[in-house]
PDB file of C-alpha atoms in Angstrom:
ATOM      1  CA  ILE A1123     155.497 132.541  75.391  1.00  0.00           C
ATOM      2  CA  SER A1124     153.349 130.970  72.509  1.00  0.00           C
ATOM      3  CA  MET A1125     150.722 132.321  70.316  1.00  0.00           C
ATOM      4  CA  ASN A1126     147.122 131.024  70.472  1.00  0.00           C
ATOM      5  CA  ILE A1127     146.183 129.176  67.241  1.00  0.00           C
ATOM      6  CA  ASN A1128     142.850 130.184  65.816  1.00  0.00           C
ATOM      7  CA  GLU A1129     141.323 131.191  62.375  1.00  0.00           C
ATOM      8  CA  ASN A1130     141.761 134.849  63.125  1.00  0.00           C
ATOM      9  CA  MET A1131     145.287 134.817  64.347  1.00  0.00           C
ATOM     10  CA  PRO A1132     148.148 136.874  62.817  1.00  0.00           C
ATOM     11  CA  VAL A1133     149.946 135.071  59.995  1.00  0.00           C
ATOM     12  CA  TYR A1134     153.022 135.989  58.035  1.00  0.00           C
ATOM     13  CA  LYS A1135     152.446 139.205  55.995  1.00  0.00           C
ATOM     14  CA  GLY A1136     148.687 138.685  56.458  1.00  0.00           C
ATOM     15  CA  ARG A1137     148.480 135.990  53.807  1.00  0.00           C
ATOM     16  CA  ASP A1138     145.081 134.401  54.167  1.00  0.00           C
ATOM     17  CA  PHE A1139     146.186 130.974  52.689  1.00  0.00           C
ATOM     18  CA  LYS A1140     148.490 130.720  55.729  1.00  0.00           C
ATOM     19  CA  ARG A1141     145.545 130.817  58.188  1.00  0.00           C
ATOM     20  CA  PRO A1142     144.733 127.544  59.957  1.00  0.00           C
ATOM     21  CA  ILE A1143     141.434 125.861  59.044  1.00  0.00           C
ATOM     22  CA  PHE A1144     139.362 124.021  61.628  1.00  0.00           C
ATOM     23  CA  SER A1145     136.747 121.456  60.670  1.00  0.00           C
ATOM     24  CA  ILE A1146     134.642 118.926  62.741  1.00  0.00           C
ATOM     25  CA  ASP A1147     135.026 115.322  61.819  1.00  0.00           C
ATOM     26  CA  SER A1148     132.322 114.157  64.304  1.00  0.00           C
ATOM     27  CA  ASP A1149     130.234 115.714  67.086  1.00  0.00           C
ATOM     28  CA  PHE A1150     127.360 114.842  69.364  1.00  0.00           C
ATOM     29  CA  LYS A1151     124.723 116.590  67.112  1.00  0.00           C
ATOM     30  CA  THR A1152     125.202 113.949  64.426  1.00  0.00           C
ATOM     31  CA  GLY A1153     124.864 111.000  66.837  1.00  0.00           C
ATOM     32  CA  ALA A1154     128.544 110.284  67.087  1.00  0.00           C
ATOM     33  CA  SER A1155     129.931 109.060  70.369  1.00  0.00           C
ATOM     34  CA  ALA A1156     132.939 111.409  70.266  1.00  0.00           C
ATOM     35  CA  TYR A1157     133.793 114.971  69.372  1.00  0.00           C
ATOM     36  CA  GLU A1158     136.770 115.227  66.942  1.00  0.00           C
ATOM     37  CA  THR A1159     138.316 118.230  65.228  1.00  0.00           C
ATOM     38  CA  ARG A1160     140.558 118.341  62.166  1.00  0.00           C
ATOM     39  CA  LEU A1161     143.134 121.072  61.805  1.00  0.00           C
ATOM     40  CA  GLU A1162     144.775 122.043  58.457  1.00  0.00           C
ATOM     41  CA  ILE A1163     147.780 124.085  59.202  1.00  0.00           C
ATOM     42  CA  ASN A1164     150.975 125.522  57.724  1.00  0.00           C
ATOM     43  CA  MET A1165     154.058 124.225  59.610  1.00  0.00           C
ATOM     44  CA  HIS A1166     155.119 127.906  60.094  1.00  0.00           C
ATOM     45  CA  THR A1167     151.894 129.060  61.850  1.00  0.00           C
ATOM     46  CA  GLY A1168     152.169 130.962  65.108  1.00  0.00           C
ATOM     47  CA  THR A1169     155.046 130.018  67.460  1.00  0.00           C
ATOM     48  CA  HIS A1170     157.206 127.487  65.459  1.00  0.00           C
ATOM     49  CA  LEU A1171     160.689 126.424  64.626  1.00  0.00           C
ATOM     50  CA  ASP A1172     162.531 126.188  61.279  1.00  0.00           C
ATOM     51  CA  ARG A1173     164.812 123.460  60.113  1.00  0.00           C
ATOM     52  CA  PRO A1174     167.392 123.783  57.318  1.00  0.00           C
ATOM     53  CA  LEU A1175     165.077 122.241  54.637  1.00  0.00           C
ATOM     54  CA  HIS A1176     162.930 125.314  55.005  1.00  0.00           C
ATOM     55  CA  MET A1177     165.425 127.437  53.027  1.00  0.00           C
ATOM     56  CA  ILE A1178     168.191 124.964  51.909  1.00  0.00           C
ATOM     57  CA  GLU A1179     167.472 122.272  49.253  1.00  0.00           C
ATOM     58  CA  GLY A1180     168.233 118.878  50.773  1.00  0.00           C
ATOM     59  CA  GLY A1181     168.591 120.392  54.240  1.00  0.00           C
ATOM     60  CA  ALA A1182     167.978 118.546  57.557  1.00  0.00           C
ATOM     61  CA  THR A1183     164.457 117.926  58.489  1.00  0.00           C
ATOM     62  CA  LEU A1184     162.472 118.005  61.808  1.00  0.00           C
ATOM     63  CA  ASP A1185     163.128 114.341  62.751  1.00  0.00           C
ATOM     64  CA  THR A1186     166.837 115.080  62.962  1.00  0.00           C
ATOM     65  CA  LEU A1187     166.375 117.699  65.638  1.00  0.00           C
ATOM     66  CA  GLU A1188     168.051 116.825  68.931  1.00  0.00           C
ATOM     67  CA  LEU A1189     165.835 117.677  71.866  1.00  0.00           C
ATOM     68  CA  GLU A1190     168.777 119.261  73.675  1.00  0.00           C
ATOM     69  CA  GLN A1191     168.692 121.987  70.996  1.00  0.00           C
ATOM     70  CA  VAL A1192     165.243 123.182  72.173  1.00  0.00           C
ATOM     71  CA  ILE A1193     165.117 121.998  75.768  1.00  0.00           C
ATOM     72  CA  THR A1194     167.906 124.239  77.095  1.00  0.00           C
ATOM     73  CA  GLY A1195     169.089 127.179  79.076  1.00  0.00           C
ATOM     74  CA  CYS A1196     168.448 130.520  77.235  1.00  0.00           C
ATOM     75  CA  LYS A1197     168.954 134.170  77.519  1.00  0.00           C
ATOM     76  CA  VAL A1198     166.253 136.860  76.856  1.00  0.00           C
ATOM     77  CA  PHE A1199     167.551 140.164  75.496  1.00  0.00           C
ATOM     78  CA  ASP A1200     165.515 143.388  75.465  1.00  0.00           C
ATOM     79  CA  LEU A1201     165.797 145.017  72.013  1.00  0.00           C
ATOM     80  CA  THR A1202     162.517 146.977  72.228  1.00  0.00           C
ATOM     81  CA  GLU A1203     164.345 150.167  71.060  1.00  0.00           C
ATOM     82  CA  VAL A1204     165.464 148.723  67.818  1.00  0.00           C
ATOM     83  CA  GLU A1205     163.738 149.913  64.600  1.00  0.00           C
ATOM     84  CA  GLY A1206     163.840 147.895  61.495  1.00  0.00           C
ATOM     85  CA  GLY A1207     166.399 145.096  61.406  1.00  0.00           C
ATOM     86  CA  ILE A1208     168.512 143.916  64.357  1.00  0.00           C
ATOM     87  CA  SER A1209     172.166 144.313  63.157  1.00  0.00           C
ATOM     88  CA  LYS A1210     175.500 143.146  64.285  1.00  0.00           C
ATOM     89  CA  GLU A1211     175.913 146.487  65.980  1.00  0.00           C
ATOM     90  CA  ASP A1212     172.869 145.873  68.150  1.00  0.00           C
ATOM     91  CA  LEU A1213     173.942 142.396  69.131  1.00  0.00           C
ATOM     92  CA  GLU A1214     177.517 143.297  69.935  1.00  0.00           C
ATOM     93  CA  LYS A1215     176.289 145.081  73.004  1.00  0.00           C
ATOM     94  CA  LEU A1216     174.781 141.898  74.524  1.00  0.00           C
ATOM     95  CA  ASP A1217     176.335 139.185  76.629  1.00  0.00           C
ATOM     96  CA  ILE A1218     176.135 136.462  73.932  1.00  0.00           C
ATOM     97  CA  GLU A1219     178.503 133.469  74.287  1.00  0.00           C
ATOM     98  CA  LYS A1220     179.147 130.323  72.404  1.00  0.00           C
ATOM     99  CA  GLY A1221     176.436 127.782  72.988  1.00  0.00           C
ATOM    100  CA  ASP A1222     173.708 130.209  73.997  1.00  0.00           C
ATOM    101  CA  PHE A1223     170.128 130.086  72.882  1.00  0.00           C
ATOM    102  CA  VAL A1224     169.211 133.728  72.560  1.00  0.00           C
ATOM    103  CA  LEU A1225     165.554 135.141  72.516  1.00  0.00           C
ATOM    104  CA  LEU A1226     165.174 138.614  71.149  1.00  0.00           C
ATOM    105  CA  LYS A1227     162.427 140.723  72.636  1.00  0.00           C
ATOM    106  CA  THR A1228     161.347 143.538  70.410  1.00  0.00           C
ATOM    107  CA  LYS A1229     158.400 145.905  69.981  1.00  0.00           C
ATOM    108  CA  ASN A1230     156.735 143.124  67.961  1.00  0.00           C
ATOM    109  CA  SER A1231     155.455 141.861  71.355  1.00  0.00           C
ATOM    110  CA  PHE A1232     153.778 145.215  72.117  1.00  0.00           C
ATOM    111  CA  GLU A1233     152.518 146.636  68.724  1.00  0.00           C
ATOM    112  CA  ASP A1234     150.156 145.299  66.091  1.00  0.00           C
ATOM    113  CA  ILE A1235     152.832 144.846  63.444  1.00  0.00           C
ATOM    114  CA  LEU A1236     153.199 141.134  63.196  1.00  0.00           C
ATOM    115  CA  GLU A1237     151.732 141.129  59.661  1.00  0.00           C
ATOM    116  CA  THR A1238     153.424 144.302  58.406  1.00  0.00           C
ATOM    117  CA  ASP A1239     156.519 146.007  59.516  1.00  0.00           C
ATOM    118  CA  PHE A1240     157.770 143.691  62.075  1.00  0.00           C
ATOM    119  CA  ILE A1241     161.326 143.884  63.578  1.00  0.00           C
ATOM    120  CA  TYR A1242     163.562 141.143  62.237  1.00  0.00           C
ATOM    121  CA  VAL A1243     167.294 140.074  62.269  1.00  0.00           C
ATOM    122  CA  ASP A1244     169.213 141.562  59.344  1.00  0.00           C
ATOM    123  CA  LYS A1245     172.092 139.566  57.535  1.00  0.00           C
ATOM    124  CA  THR A1246     174.780 141.272  59.596  1.00  0.00           C
ATOM    125  CA  GLY A1247     172.996 140.181  62.779  1.00  0.00           C
ATOM    126  CA  ALA A1248     172.701 136.636  61.528  1.00  0.00           C
ATOM    127  CA  SER A1249     176.434 136.518  60.521  1.00  0.00           C
ATOM    128  CA  TYR A1250     177.281 137.826  64.067  1.00  0.00           C
ATOM    129  CA  LEU A1251     175.176 135.041  65.710  1.00  0.00           C
ATOM    130  CA  LYS A1252     176.822 132.445  63.465  1.00  0.00           C
ATOM    131  CA  ASP A1253     180.311 133.699  64.482  1.00  0.00           C
ATOM    132  CA  LYS A1254     179.390 133.505  68.140  1.00  0.00           C
ATOM    133  CA  GLU A1255     178.335 129.888  67.538  1.00  0.00           C
ATOM    134  CA  VAL A1256     174.935 130.152  69.304  1.00  0.00           C
ATOM    135  CA  LYS A1257     172.769 127.147  69.612  1.00  0.00           C
ATOM    136  CA  GLY A1258     169.558 128.913  68.575  1.00  0.00           C
ATOM    137  CA  VAL A1259     167.834 132.273  68.154  1.00  0.00           C
ATOM    138  CA  GLY A1260     164.229 133.139  68.874  1.00  0.00           C
ATOM    139  CA  ILE A1261     162.279 136.295  67.990  1.00  0.00           C
ATOM    140  CA  ASP A1262     158.789 137.708  68.559  1.00  0.00           C
ATOM    141  CA  SER A1263     157.977 138.070  64.918  1.00  0.00           C
ATOM    142  CA  LEU A1264     156.452 135.672  62.516  1.00  0.00           C
ATOM    143  CA  GLY A1265     159.615 135.655  60.380  1.00  0.00           C
ATOM    144  CA  ILE A1266     163.218 136.110  61.550  1.00  0.00           C
ATOM    145  CA  GLU A1267     163.765 138.225  58.359  1.00  0.00           C
ATOM    146  CA  ARG A1268     161.687 140.547  56.150  1.00  0.00           C
ATOM    147  CA  ASP A1269     162.248 141.654  52.578  1.00  0.00           C
ATOM    148  CA  GLN A1270     165.912 140.515  52.211  1.00  0.00           C
ATOM    149  CA  VAL A1271     166.648 139.134  48.758  1.00  0.00           C
ATOM    150  CA  GLY A1272     167.645 135.524  48.957  1.00  0.00           C
ATOM    151  CA  HIS A1273     166.870 135.075  52.688  1.00  0.00           C
ATOM    152  CA  PRO A1274     170.374 135.466  53.914  1.00  0.00           C
ATOM    153  CA  THR A1275     169.390 135.496  57.558  1.00  0.00           C
ATOM    154  CA  HIS A1276     167.619 132.141  57.404  1.00  0.00           C
ATOM    155  CA  LYS A1277     170.295 130.570  55.237  1.00  0.00           C
ATOM    156  CA  THR A1278     173.171 131.726  57.360  1.00  0.00           C
ATOM    157  CA  LEU A1279     171.657 130.343  60.603  1.00  0.00           C
ATOM    158  CA  LEU A1280     170.084 127.177  59.225  1.00  0.00           C
ATOM    159  CA  ALA A1281     173.259 126.262  57.301  1.00  0.00           C
ATOM    160  CA  ASN A1282     175.058 126.231  60.680  1.00  0.00           C
ATOM    161  CA  ASN A1283     172.468 124.115  62.357  1.00  0.00           C
ATOM    162  CA  ILE A1284     171.278 127.051  64.494  1.00  0.00           C
ATOM    163  CA  VAL A1285     167.614 126.576  65.564  1.00  0.00           C
ATOM    164  CA  ILE A1286     165.251 129.442  64.531  1.00  0.00           C
ATOM    165  CA  LEU A1287     162.206 130.051  66.717  1.00  0.00           C
ATOM    166  CA  GLU A1288     159.591 132.468  65.401  1.00  0.00           C
ATOM    167  CA  GLY A1289     156.273 133.820  66.686  1.00  0.00           C
ATOM    168  CA  LEU A1290     157.252 134.083  70.347  1.00  0.00           C
ATOM    169  CA  ARG A1291     155.188 136.292  72.767  1.00  0.00           C
ATOM    170  CA  LEU A1292     157.655 138.053  75.056  1.00  0.00           C
ATOM    171  CA  LYS A1293     155.688 141.094  76.272  1.00  0.00           C
ATOM    172  CA  ASP A1294     155.520 139.986  79.915  1.00  0.00           C
ATOM    173  CA  ILE A1295     159.160 138.467  79.971  1.00  0.00           C
ATOM    174  CA  GLN A1296     161.945 140.392  81.583  1.00  0.00           C
ATOM    175  CA  GLU A1297     165.503 140.283  80.263  1.00  0.00           C
ATOM    176  CA  GLY A1298     167.531 137.593  81.893  1.00  0.00           C
ATOM    177  CA  ASP A1299     168.379 133.795  82.132  1.00  0.00           C
ATOM    178  CA  TYR A1300     165.662 131.240  81.721  1.00  0.00           C
ATOM    179  CA  PHE A1301     165.160 127.567  80.820  1.00  0.00           C
ATOM    180  CA  LEU A1302     163.427 127.073  77.468  1.00  0.00           C
ATOM    181  CA  PHE A1303     161.110 124.181  76.627  1.00  0.00           C
ATOM    182  CA  ALA A1304     160.146 124.414  72.890  1.00  0.00           C
ATOM    183  CA  ALA A1305     159.731 120.865  71.588  1.00  0.00           C
ATOM    184  CA  PRO A1306     157.735 120.359  68.379  1.00  0.00           C
ATOM    185  CA  LEU A1307     155.549 117.438  67.451  1.00  0.00           C
ATOM    186  CA  LYS A1308     157.556 114.427  66.248  1.00  0.00           C
ATOM    187  CA  ILE A1309     156.907 114.628  62.474  1.00  0.00           C
ATOM    188  CA  ASP A1310     159.125 112.927  59.792  1.00  0.00           C
ATOM    189  CA  GLY A1311     160.519 114.644  56.772  1.00  0.00           C
ATOM    190  CA  VAL A1312     159.248 118.232  57.295  1.00  0.00           C
ATOM    191  CA  GLU A1313     160.907 121.520  57.341  1.00  0.00           C
ATOM    192  CA  GLY A1314     159.422 123.031  60.546  1.00  0.00           C
ATOM    193  CA  ALA A1315     156.614 122.650  62.991  1.00  0.00           C
ATOM    194  CA  PRO A1316     154.599 124.672  65.510  1.00  0.00           C
ATOM    195  CA  VAL A1317     155.831 124.374  69.162  1.00  0.00           C
ATOM    196  CA  ARG A1318     154.462 125.151  72.605  1.00  0.00           C
ATOM    197  CA  ALA A1319     157.186 127.361  73.879  1.00  0.00           C
ATOM    198  CA  ILE A1320     157.638 127.757  77.652  1.00  0.00           C
ATOM    199  CA  LEU A1321     160.105 129.628  79.729  1.00  0.00           C
ATOM    200  CA  LEU A1322     160.927 128.456  83.324  1.00  0.00           C
ATOM    201  CA  LYS A1323     162.794 130.671  85.770  1.00  0.00           C
ATOM    202  CA  ASP A1324     165.331 129.628  88.457  1.00  0.00           C
ATOM    203  CA  MET A1325     166.025 126.233  86.996  1.00  0.00           C
TER     204      MET A1325
END
């Protein structure tokens, strides 16, 4: 359920400076004995997770993440009928329990809107998820919120140590229970990182 990383991939709000840059350190044409590629990448490229430092000064960094937070059972919910922001009212209809990791499938997975008017979680939805004490929340947009002054969705979730996964690809995933594997690279001191997110069924 991960995005392919390449120079032409969708990035947050289409901002070109966020696109990954590939360069070749060595190749066989120059007489080198090995082919090696260098990648310059924003930590919030493609499918990635956010840590508290992303939005909270002095917040926790990636190296404090417990693997049990991102290698865990999860629930996928179909919210493809929602327009705009996913609200508390939308989430109250779902079977969300304390400790759940919830993945929100929206029309982002089907329409070419990742860089423009993507579906997101509004501040009422974030407060509801906080009150339910979920472990994490993932969504198929490149940002869990859009155009909310002060980033209340991010701050509400991250301040409560709720993992945020963004950039999921859920088009071919049916609503239901799965096992999620979404471990990032082990990088010290950073506020997020790309992940290779995988769903397993019948675990």
